[in-house]
Amino acid sequence: MQTVAASEYFKIQHQGVERYALVRAPASLVGTEKLPLVLVLHGGGGNAENIERMTGFTALAQRERFIVVYPEGRGRFDHKLLTWNAGHCCGPAMQQRSDDVGFIRALLLALKTQYPIDAQRVYVTGISNGGMMAHRLGFELADDITAIAPVVATLFGDERLPATPVSALIINGMQDQSVPFDGGAPGGRFPDAWDGTPALPAMAQAEFWAKANACAATVNVSNTPLFQHGRYACPPDVSLQFYFVRELGHAWPGGRKGSWRGDEPGQALDATTVIWTFFEPLRR
């Protein structure tokens, strides 16, 4: 039986800056066992511990036996008020043009030297600014990432198609005032954290990935009182779905509030379980 660190702040140097990621891994592995990896990206102003609490991914990872890693963005302080450079959002990371794609690429390489990661099963999810970053990683690191699941995120219309298919699950709140469901100018507490480029409607995310993955242009949508669930017909080994939650604002569905002033997550959907159920069968 091989033993690995169950929990640690993993630190690497990238472009002369110390970058961090909180790693939660099973304490023991059998033989040459390889485990899936899920990266979970915090929202703007958050950090690793904040998104860990919001999502509950660590408890799920222990039950389902996968490695979950919570990378941290950039900010003026270590482990506080951090953001990601997702292109048009957000905050210091965007303003300083932080090479967050390069950081995640370097992080993946470093993690694979220390942990028994199945390279065919590398997944990325994130909320808000972290969800936007999940999109960016999907089209810029398509050779390394199997699937993404952006939550209450958006696209802006100038994204480039990935070199290879990447499965995607899109989750948005239809009452979101921070990342407007119908598109337009950002709202919420920190609209100035964006560069002013209007957000596209939530549906544009699914349409982008349908084109990127050569899926059917039309989508099969089932409606319930709680959400709309869309599923595309795609080539083998690729999946594209969305959940648009009717009463959800800017929050992680079924999780915990990011702060006392944050929107209520509600119980219409358990996003963490839904995302893992989507990720689990997918391979590169």
mmCIF file of C-alpha atoms in Angstrom:
data_model
loop_
_atom_site.group_PDB
_atom_site.id
_atom_site.type_symbol
_atom_site.label_atom_id
_atom_site.label_comp_id
_atom_site.label_asym_id
_atom_site.label_seq_id
_atom_site.Cartn_x
_atom_site.Cartn_y
_atom_site.Cartn_z
ATOM 1 C CA MET A 1 0.000 0.000 0.000
ATOM 2 C CA GLN A 2 1.350 3.403 -1.029
ATOM 3 C CA THR A 3 0.819 6.401 1.253
ATOM 4 C CA VAL A 4 0.438 9.983 0.014
ATOM 5 C CA ALA A 5 -0.176 13.266 1.783
ATOM 6 C CA ALA A 6 -3.873 13.512 2.568
ATOM 7 C CA SER A 7 -3.819 17.311 2.778
ATOM 8 C CA GLU A 8 -1.271 19.999 2.019
ATOM 9 C CA TYR A 9 -0.778 23.439 0.541
ATOM 10 C CA PHE A 10 1.125 22.593 -2.618
ATOM 11 C CA LYS A 11 3.504 25.391 -3.609
ATOM 12 C CA ILE A 12 5.229 26.039 -6.922
ATOM 13 C CA GLN A 13 7.184 28.894 -8.439
ATOM 14 C CA HIS A 14 5.722 30.294 -11.647
ATOM 15 C CA GLN A 15 7.302 33.281 -13.375
ATOM 16 C CA GLY A 16 9.090 34.230 -10.185
ATOM 17 C CA VAL A 17 5.943 34.161 -8.049
ATOM 18 C CA GLU A 18 4.967 31.600 -5.427
ATOM 19 C CA ARG A 19 1.622 30.043 -6.312
ATOM 20 C CA TYR A 20 -0.480 27.775 -4.130
ATOM 21 C CA ALA A 21 -3.031 25.001 -4.331
ATOM 22 C CA LEU A 22 -4.773 23.133 -1.524
ATOM 23 C CA VAL A 23 -4.580 19.372 -2.183
ATOM 24 C CA ARG A 24 -6.962 16.831 -0.667
ATOM 25 C CA ALA A 25 -6.036 13.247 -1.536
ATOM 26 C CA PRO A 26 -6.864 9.812 -0.121
ATOM 27 C CA ALA A 27 -4.410 8.806 2.592
ATOM 28 C CA SER A 28 -3.600 5.446 1.019
ATOM 29 C CA LEU A 29 -3.481 3.909 -2.431
ATOM 30 C CA VAL A 30 -3.439 0.280 -3.465
ATOM 31 C CA GLY A 31 -0.636 -0.852 -5.779
ATOM 32 C CA THR A 32 -0.393 1.213 -8.950
ATOM 33 C CA GLU A 33 -3.833 2.767 -8.559
ATOM 34 C CA LYS A 34 -4.378 5.957 -10.568
ATOM 35 C CA LEU A 35 -7.025 8.432 -9.466
ATOM 36 C CA PRO A 36 -9.061 11.094 -11.246
ATOM 37 C CA LEU A 37 -8.179 14.723 -10.553
ATOM 38 C CA VAL A 38 -10.733 17.495 -10.084
ATOM 39 C CA LEU A 39 -9.544 21.118 -9.983
ATOM 40 C CA VAL A 40 -12.028 23.426 -8.230
ATOM 41 C CA LEU A 41 -11.496 27.151 -8.865
ATOM 42 C CA HIS A 42 -12.688 29.786 -6.392
ATOM 43 C CA GLY A 43 -14.609 32.871 -7.440
ATOM 44 C CA GLY A 44 -13.375 36.447 -7.473
ATOM 45 C CA GLY A 45 -12.312 37.520 -3.990
ATOM 46 C CA GLY A 46 -12.205 33.937 -2.736
ATOM 47 C CA ASN A 47 -9.522 31.405 -1.934
ATOM 48 C CA ALA A 48 -9.023 27.652 -1.690
ATOM 49 C CA GLU A 49 -10.611 27.167 1.728
ATOM 50 C CA ASN A 50 -13.591 29.306 0.773
ATOM 51 C CA ILE A 51 -14.491 27.240 -2.312
ATOM 52 C CA GLU A 52 -13.813 24.006 -0.420
ATOM 53 C CA ARG A 53 -16.455 24.998 2.157
ATOM 54 C CA MET A 54 -18.903 26.211 -0.488
ATOM 55 C CA THR A 55 -18.846 23.055 -2.602
ATOM 56 C CA GLY A 56 -18.204 20.168 -0.217
ATOM 57 C CA PHE A 57 -16.010 18.539 -2.854
ATOM 58 C CA THR A 58 -13.533 17.185 -0.285
ATOM 59 C CA ALA A 59 -16.059 14.919 1.422
ATOM 60 C CA LEU A 60 -17.252 13.657 -1.970
ATOM 61 C CA ALA A 61 -13.664 13.014 -3.091
ATOM 62 C CA GLN A 62 -13.014 10.894 -0.016
ATOM 63 C CA ARG A 63 -16.129 8.798 -0.659
ATOM 64 C CA GLU A 64 -15.600 8.442 -4.407
ATOM 65 C CA ARG A 65 -11.788 8.175 -4.301
ATOM 66 C CA PHE A 66 -10.529 10.999 -6.431
ATOM 67 C CA ILE A 67 -7.998 13.754 -5.799
ATOM 68 C CA VAL A 68 -9.450 17.241 -5.451
ATOM 69 C CA VAL A 69 -7.244 20.306 -5.720
ATOM 70 C CA TYR A 70 -8.220 23.902 -5.001
ATOM 71 C CA PRO A 71 -5.747 26.209 -6.810
ATOM 72 C CA GLU A 72 -5.499 29.842 -5.792
ATOM 73 C CA GLY A 73 -5.521 32.878 -8.056
ATOM 74 C CA ARG A 74 -3.581 36.120 -7.641
ATOM 75 C CA GLY A 75 -4.118 39.107 -5.396
ATOM 76 C CA ARG A 76 -2.407 41.593 -3.147
ATOM 77 C CA PHE A 77 -2.272 39.131 -0.251
ATOM 78 C CA ASP A 78 -1.447 35.442 0.081
ATOM 79 C CA HIS A 79 -4.615 33.320 0.398
ATOM 80 C CA LYS A 80 -6.976 36.358 0.521
ATOM 81 C CA LEU A 81 -9.100 38.291 -1.985
ATOM 82 C CA LEU A 82 -7.800 36.372 -4.982
ATOM 83 C CA THR A 83 -8.903 36.511 -8.622
ATOM 84 C CA TRP A 84 -8.242 34.768 -11.937
ATOM 85 C CA ASN A 85 -7.263 36.285 -15.266
ATOM 86 C CA ALA A 86 -10.110 34.888 -17.330
ATOM 87 C CA GLY A 87 -9.577 37.459 -20.086
ATOM 88 C CA HIS A 88 -12.239 40.074 -19.345
ATOM 89 C CA CYS A 89 -12.512 39.368 -15.610
ATOM 90 C CA CYS A 90 -11.445 39.785 -12.859
ATOM 91 C CA GLY A 91 -9.670 42.264 -10.621
ATOM 92 C CA PRO A 92 -5.903 42.265 -9.990
ATOM 93 C CA ALA A 93 -5.205 39.046 -11.925
ATOM 94 C CA MET A 94 -6.876 40.471 -15.041
ATOM 95 C CA GLN A 95 -5.341 43.918 -14.597
ATOM 96 C CA GLN A 96 -1.836 42.485 -14.171
ATOM 97 C CA ARG A 97 -2.361 39.970 -16.996
ATOM 98 C CA SER A 98 -1.443 37.138 -14.684
ATOM 99 C CA ASP A 99 -0.417 33.995 -16.576
ATOM 100 C CA ASP A 100 -2.953 31.800 -14.851
ATOM 101 C CA VAL A 101 -3.176 29.389 -17.774
ATOM 102 C CA GLY A 102 0.567 28.859 -17.497
ATOM 103 C CA PHE A 103 0.260 28.413 -13.743
ATOM 104 C CA ILE A 104 -2.381 25.700 -14.100
ATOM 105 C CA ARG A 105 -0.311 23.971 -16.782
ATOM 106 C CA ALA A 106 2.726 24.001 -14.474
ATOM 107 C CA LEU A 107 0.588 22.899 -11.527
ATOM 108 C CA LEU A 108 -0.733 19.895 -13.447
ATOM 109 C CA LEU A 109 2.801 18.836 -14.355
ATOM 110 C CA ALA A 110 3.969 19.201 -10.759
ATOM 111 C CA LEU A 111 0.982 17.356 -9.312
ATOM 112 C CA LYS A 112 1.549 14.436 -11.667
ATOM 113 C CA THR A 113 5.070 14.001 -10.258
ATOM 114 C CA GLN A 114 3.793 13.829 -6.667
ATOM 115 C CA TYR A 115 0.390 12.175 -6.913
ATOM 116 C CA PRO A 116 -0.917 9.108 -8.795
ATOM 117 C CA ILE A 117 -3.108 11.046 -11.238
ATOM 118 C CA ASP A 118 -4.894 9.426 -14.160
ATOM 119 C CA ALA A 119 -3.978 11.759 -17.031
ATOM 120 C CA GLN A 120 -7.063 10.602 -18.942
ATOM 121 C CA ARG A 121 -9.345 11.907 -16.184
ATOM 122 C CA VAL A 122 -8.474 15.526 -15.408
ATOM 123 C CA TYR A 123 -11.502 17.741 -14.786
ATOM 124 C CA VAL A 124 -12.008 21.434 -13.957
ATOM 125 C CA THR A 125 -14.904 23.227 -12.334
ATOM 126 C CA GLY A 126 -15.258 26.645 -10.747
ATOM 127 C CA ILE A 127 -17.687 29.357 -9.711
ATOM 128 C CA SER A 128 -18.135 32.820 -11.235
ATOM 129 C CA ASN A 129 -14.636 34.159 -12.082
ATOM 130 C CA GLY A 130 -13.396 30.594 -11.443
ATOM 131 C CA GLY A 131 -16.021 29.298 -13.859
ATOM 132 C CA MET A 132 -14.831 31.773 -16.485
ATOM 133 C CA MET A 133 -11.312 30.474 -15.859
ATOM 134 C CA ALA A 134 -12.577 26.900 -16.291
ATOM 135 C CA HIS A 135 -13.810 27.912 -19.752
ATOM 136 C CA ARG A 136 -10.442 29.453 -20.579
ATOM 137 C CA LEU A 137 -8.567 26.358 -19.445
ATOM 138 C CA GLY A 138 -10.922 24.257 -21.547
ATOM 139 C CA PHE A 139 -9.985 25.969 -24.771
ATOM 140 C CA GLU A 140 -6.326 26.747 -23.977
ATOM 141 C CA LEU A 141 -5.360 23.458 -22.274
ATOM 142 C CA ALA A 142 -7.648 21.152 -24.240
ATOM 143 C CA ASP A 143 -4.934 18.512 -24.583
ATOM 144 C CA ASP A 144 -4.704 18.200 -20.787
ATOM 145 C CA ILE A 145 -8.316 18.536 -19.667
ATOM 146 C CA THR A 146 -11.070 15.985 -20.147
ATOM 147 C CA ALA A 147 -14.078 18.062 -19.118
ATOM 148 C CA ILE A 148 -15.100 21.352 -17.531
ATOM 149 C CA ALA A 149 -18.101 22.451 -15.458
ATOM 150 C CA PRO A 150 -18.397 26.251 -15.127
ATOM 151 C CA VAL A 151 -20.931 27.408 -12.508
ATOM 152 C CA VAL A 152 -22.625 30.852 -12.732
ATOM 153 C CA ALA A 153 -20.049 31.892 -15.320
ATOM 154 C CA THR A 154 -20.125 33.389 -18.813
ATOM 155 C CA LEU A 155 -18.332 33.842 -22.124
ATOM 156 C CA PHE A 156 -17.684 37.124 -23.944
ATOM 157 C CA GLY A 157 -17.642 36.267 -27.647
ATOM 158 C CA ASP A 158 -13.941 36.431 -28.517
ATOM 159 C CA GLU A 159 -12.967 32.961 -27.248
ATOM 160 C CA ARG A 160 -11.053 30.671 -29.598
ATOM 161 C CA LEU A 161 -12.134 27.130 -30.302
ATOM 162 C CA PRO A 162 -10.027 24.422 -28.616
ATOM 163 C CA ALA A 163 -7.712 22.202 -30.614
ATOM 164 C CA THR A 164 -9.436 19.046 -29.360
ATOM 165 C CA PRO A 165 -12.908 18.344 -27.889
ATOM 166 C CA VAL A 166 -13.568 19.043 -24.218
ATOM 167 C CA SER A 167 -16.800 17.888 -22.605
ATOM 168 C CA ALA A 168 -18.710 20.593 -20.758
ATOM 169 C CA LEU A 169 -21.467 20.942 -18.186
ATOM 170 C CA ILE A 170 -22.875 24.468 -17.813
ATOM 171 C CA ILE A 171 -24.766 25.546 -14.664
ATOM 172 C CA ASN A 172 -26.313 29.007 -14.334
ATOM 173 C CA GLY A 173 -28.870 30.731 -12.145
ATOM 174 C CA MET A 174 -31.763 32.351 -13.957
ATOM 175 C CA GLN A 175 -32.021 35.019 -11.208
ATOM 176 C CA ASP A 176 -28.300 35.869 -11.240
ATOM 177 C CA GLN A 177 -27.696 39.627 -10.940
ATOM 178 C CA SER A 178 -23.878 39.415 -10.874
ATOM 179 C CA VAL A 179 -23.426 37.410 -14.086
ATOM 180 C CA PRO A 180 -26.729 38.206 -15.826
ATOM 181 C CA PHE A 181 -28.469 35.135 -17.209
ATOM 182 C CA ASP A 182 -29.589 37.062 -20.298
ATOM 183 C CA GLY A 183 -26.190 38.699 -20.775
ATOM 184 C CA GLY A 184 -25.130 42.329 -20.555
ATOM 185 C CA ALA A 185 -23.184 44.427 -18.082
ATOM 186 C CA PRO A 186 -21.981 42.760 -14.871
ATOM 187 C CA GLY A 187 -23.773 43.510 -11.624
ATOM 188 C CA GLY A 188 -23.358 42.468 -8.021
ATOM 189 C CA ARG A 189 -21.012 44.013 -5.488
ATOM 190 C CA PHE A 190 -17.962 44.346 -7.735
ATOM 191 C CA PRO A 191 -18.985 45.241 -11.312
ATOM 192 C CA ASP A 192 -15.754 47.226 -11.741
ATOM 193 C CA ALA A 193 -13.756 43.993 -11.411
ATOM 194 C CA TRP A 194 -14.581 43.316 -15.100
ATOM 195 C CA ASP A 195 -13.068 45.223 -18.010
ATOM 196 C CA GLY A 196 -16.452 46.398 -19.280
ATOM 197 C CA THR A 197 -16.993 43.749 -21.959
ATOM 198 C CA PRO A 198 -20.649 42.634 -21.760
ATOM 199 C CA ALA A 199 -21.355 39.043 -20.815
ATOM 200 C CA LEU A 200 -23.068 36.854 -23.376
ATOM 201 C CA PRO A 201 -26.333 35.105 -22.428
ATOM 202 C CA ALA A 202 -25.879 31.859 -20.516
ATOM 203 C CA MET A 203 -26.987 29.817 -23.522
ATOM 204 C CA ALA A 204 -24.006 31.111 -25.523
ATOM 205 C CA GLN A 205 -21.720 28.933 -23.401
ATOM 206 C CA ALA A 206 -23.500 25.773 -24.517
ATOM 207 C CA GLU A 207 -23.574 26.974 -28.120
ATOM 208 C CA PHE A 208 -19.817 27.617 -28.044
ATOM 209 C CA TRP A 209 -19.036 24.121 -26.774
ATOM 210 C CA ALA A 210 -21.526 22.540 -29.164
ATOM 211 C CA LYS A 211 -19.563 24.072 -32.035
ATOM 212 C CA ALA A 212 -16.197 23.224 -30.470
ATOM 213 C CA ASN A 213 -17.181 19.593 -29.938
ATOM 214 C CA ALA A 214 -19.018 19.061 -33.249
ATOM 215 C CA CYS A 215 -22.274 18.378 -31.396
ATOM 216 C CA ALA A 216 -25.703 18.808 -32.926
ATOM 217 C CA ALA A 217 -26.823 22.413 -33.293
ATOM 218 C CA THR A 218 -30.140 21.665 -31.604
ATOM 219 C CA VAL A 219 -30.528 20.602 -27.992
ATOM 220 C CA ASN A 220 -33.000 18.354 -26.218
ATOM 221 C CA VAL A 221 -34.386 20.354 -23.277
ATOM 222 C CA SER A 222 -36.443 18.956 -20.420
ATOM 223 C CA ASN A 223 -38.246 21.414 -18.161
ATOM 224 C CA THR A 224 -39.040 20.914 -14.491
ATOM 225 C CA PRO A 225 -40.410 23.399 -11.954
ATOM 226 C CA LEU A 226 -36.855 23.773 -10.601
ATOM 227 C CA PHE A 227 -34.614 23.912 -13.668
ATOM 228 C CA GLN A 228 -34.121 23.430 -17.389
ATOM 229 C CA HIS A 229 -31.846 20.527 -18.322
ATOM 230 C CA GLY A 230 -30.351 20.507 -21.806
ATOM 231 C CA ARG A 231 -28.505 17.628 -23.448
ATOM 232 C CA TYR A 232 -26.788 17.706 -26.851
ATOM 233 C CA ALA A 233 -26.153 14.847 -29.242
ATOM 234 C CA CYS A 234 -22.363 14.749 -29.553
ATOM 235 C CA PRO A 235 -19.687 12.475 -31.042
ATOM 236 C CA PRO A 236 -18.624 9.423 -29.006
ATOM 237 C CA ASP A 237 -16.696 10.149 -25.780
ATOM 238 C CA VAL A 238 -17.920 13.763 -25.674
ATOM 239 C CA SER A 239 -20.760 15.093 -23.534
ATOM 240 C CA LEU A 240 -22.399 18.521 -23.412
ATOM 241 C CA GLN A 241 -25.185 19.431 -20.997
ATOM 242 C CA PHE A 242 -26.564 22.428 -19.131
ATOM 243 C CA TYR A 243 -28.697 23.143 -16.077
ATOM 244 C CA PHE A 244 -30.408 26.526 -15.828
ATOM 245 C CA VAL A 245 -31.784 26.772 -12.289
ATOM 246 C CA ARG A 246 -34.937 28.893 -12.085
ATOM 247 C CA GLU A 247 -34.704 30.413 -8.591
ATOM 248 C CA LEU A 248 -30.906 30.508 -8.318
ATOM 249 C CA GLY A 249 -28.918 33.722 -8.089
ATOM 250 C CA HIS A 250 -25.115 33.919 -7.935
ATOM 251 C CA ALA A 251 -24.289 30.868 -5.813
ATOM 252 C CA TRP A 252 -23.178 27.235 -5.869
ATOM 253 C CA PRO A 253 -26.432 25.234 -6.067
ATOM 254 C CA GLY A 254 -26.945 22.996 -3.054
ATOM 255 C CA GLY A 255 -23.755 24.243 -1.397
ATOM 256 C CA ARG A 256 -22.958 26.905 1.199
ATOM 257 C CA LYS A 257 -22.974 30.679 0.804
ATOM 258 C CA GLY A 258 -19.614 32.159 -0.073
ATOM 259 C CA SER A 259 -20.101 34.974 2.438
ATOM 260 C CA TRP A 260 -22.838 36.232 4.748
ATOM 261 C CA ARG A 261 -23.888 38.680 2.010
ATOM 262 C CA GLY A 262 -23.870 36.057 -0.747
ATOM 263 C CA ASP A 263 -26.925 34.710 -2.545
ATOM 264 C CA GLU A 264 -28.708 31.678 -1.156
ATOM 265 C CA PRO A 265 -27.599 28.438 -2.880
ATOM 266 C CA GLY A 266 -31.023 26.809 -2.602
ATOM 267 C CA GLN A 267 -31.710 23.085 -2.823
ATOM 268 C CA ALA A 268 -33.045 22.791 -6.367
ATOM 269 C CA LEU A 269 -29.818 21.120 -7.508
ATOM 270 C CA ASP A 270 -26.821 19.546 -5.758
ATOM 271 C CA ALA A 271 -24.200 20.935 -8.131
ATOM 272 C CA THR A 272 -21.267 19.048 -6.590
ATOM 273 C CA THR A 273 -22.904 15.652 -7.022
ATOM 274 C CA VAL A 274 -24.271 16.542 -10.473
ATOM 275 C CA ILE A 275 -20.823 17.672 -11.634
ATOM 276 C CA TRP A 276 -19.060 14.539 -10.386
ATOM 277 C CA THR A 277 -21.747 12.333 -11.941
ATOM 278 C CA PHE A 278 -21.092 14.145 -15.229
ATOM 279 C CA PHE A 279 -17.274 13.913 -14.928
ATOM 280 C CA GLU A 280 -16.928 10.358 -13.635
ATOM 281 C CA PRO A 281 -17.506 8.327 -16.848
ATOM 282 C CA LEU A 282 -15.557 10.665 -19.140
ATOM 283 C CA ARG A 283 -12.099 9.754 -20.429
ATOM 284 C CA ARG A 284 -9.810 11.355 -22.967
#
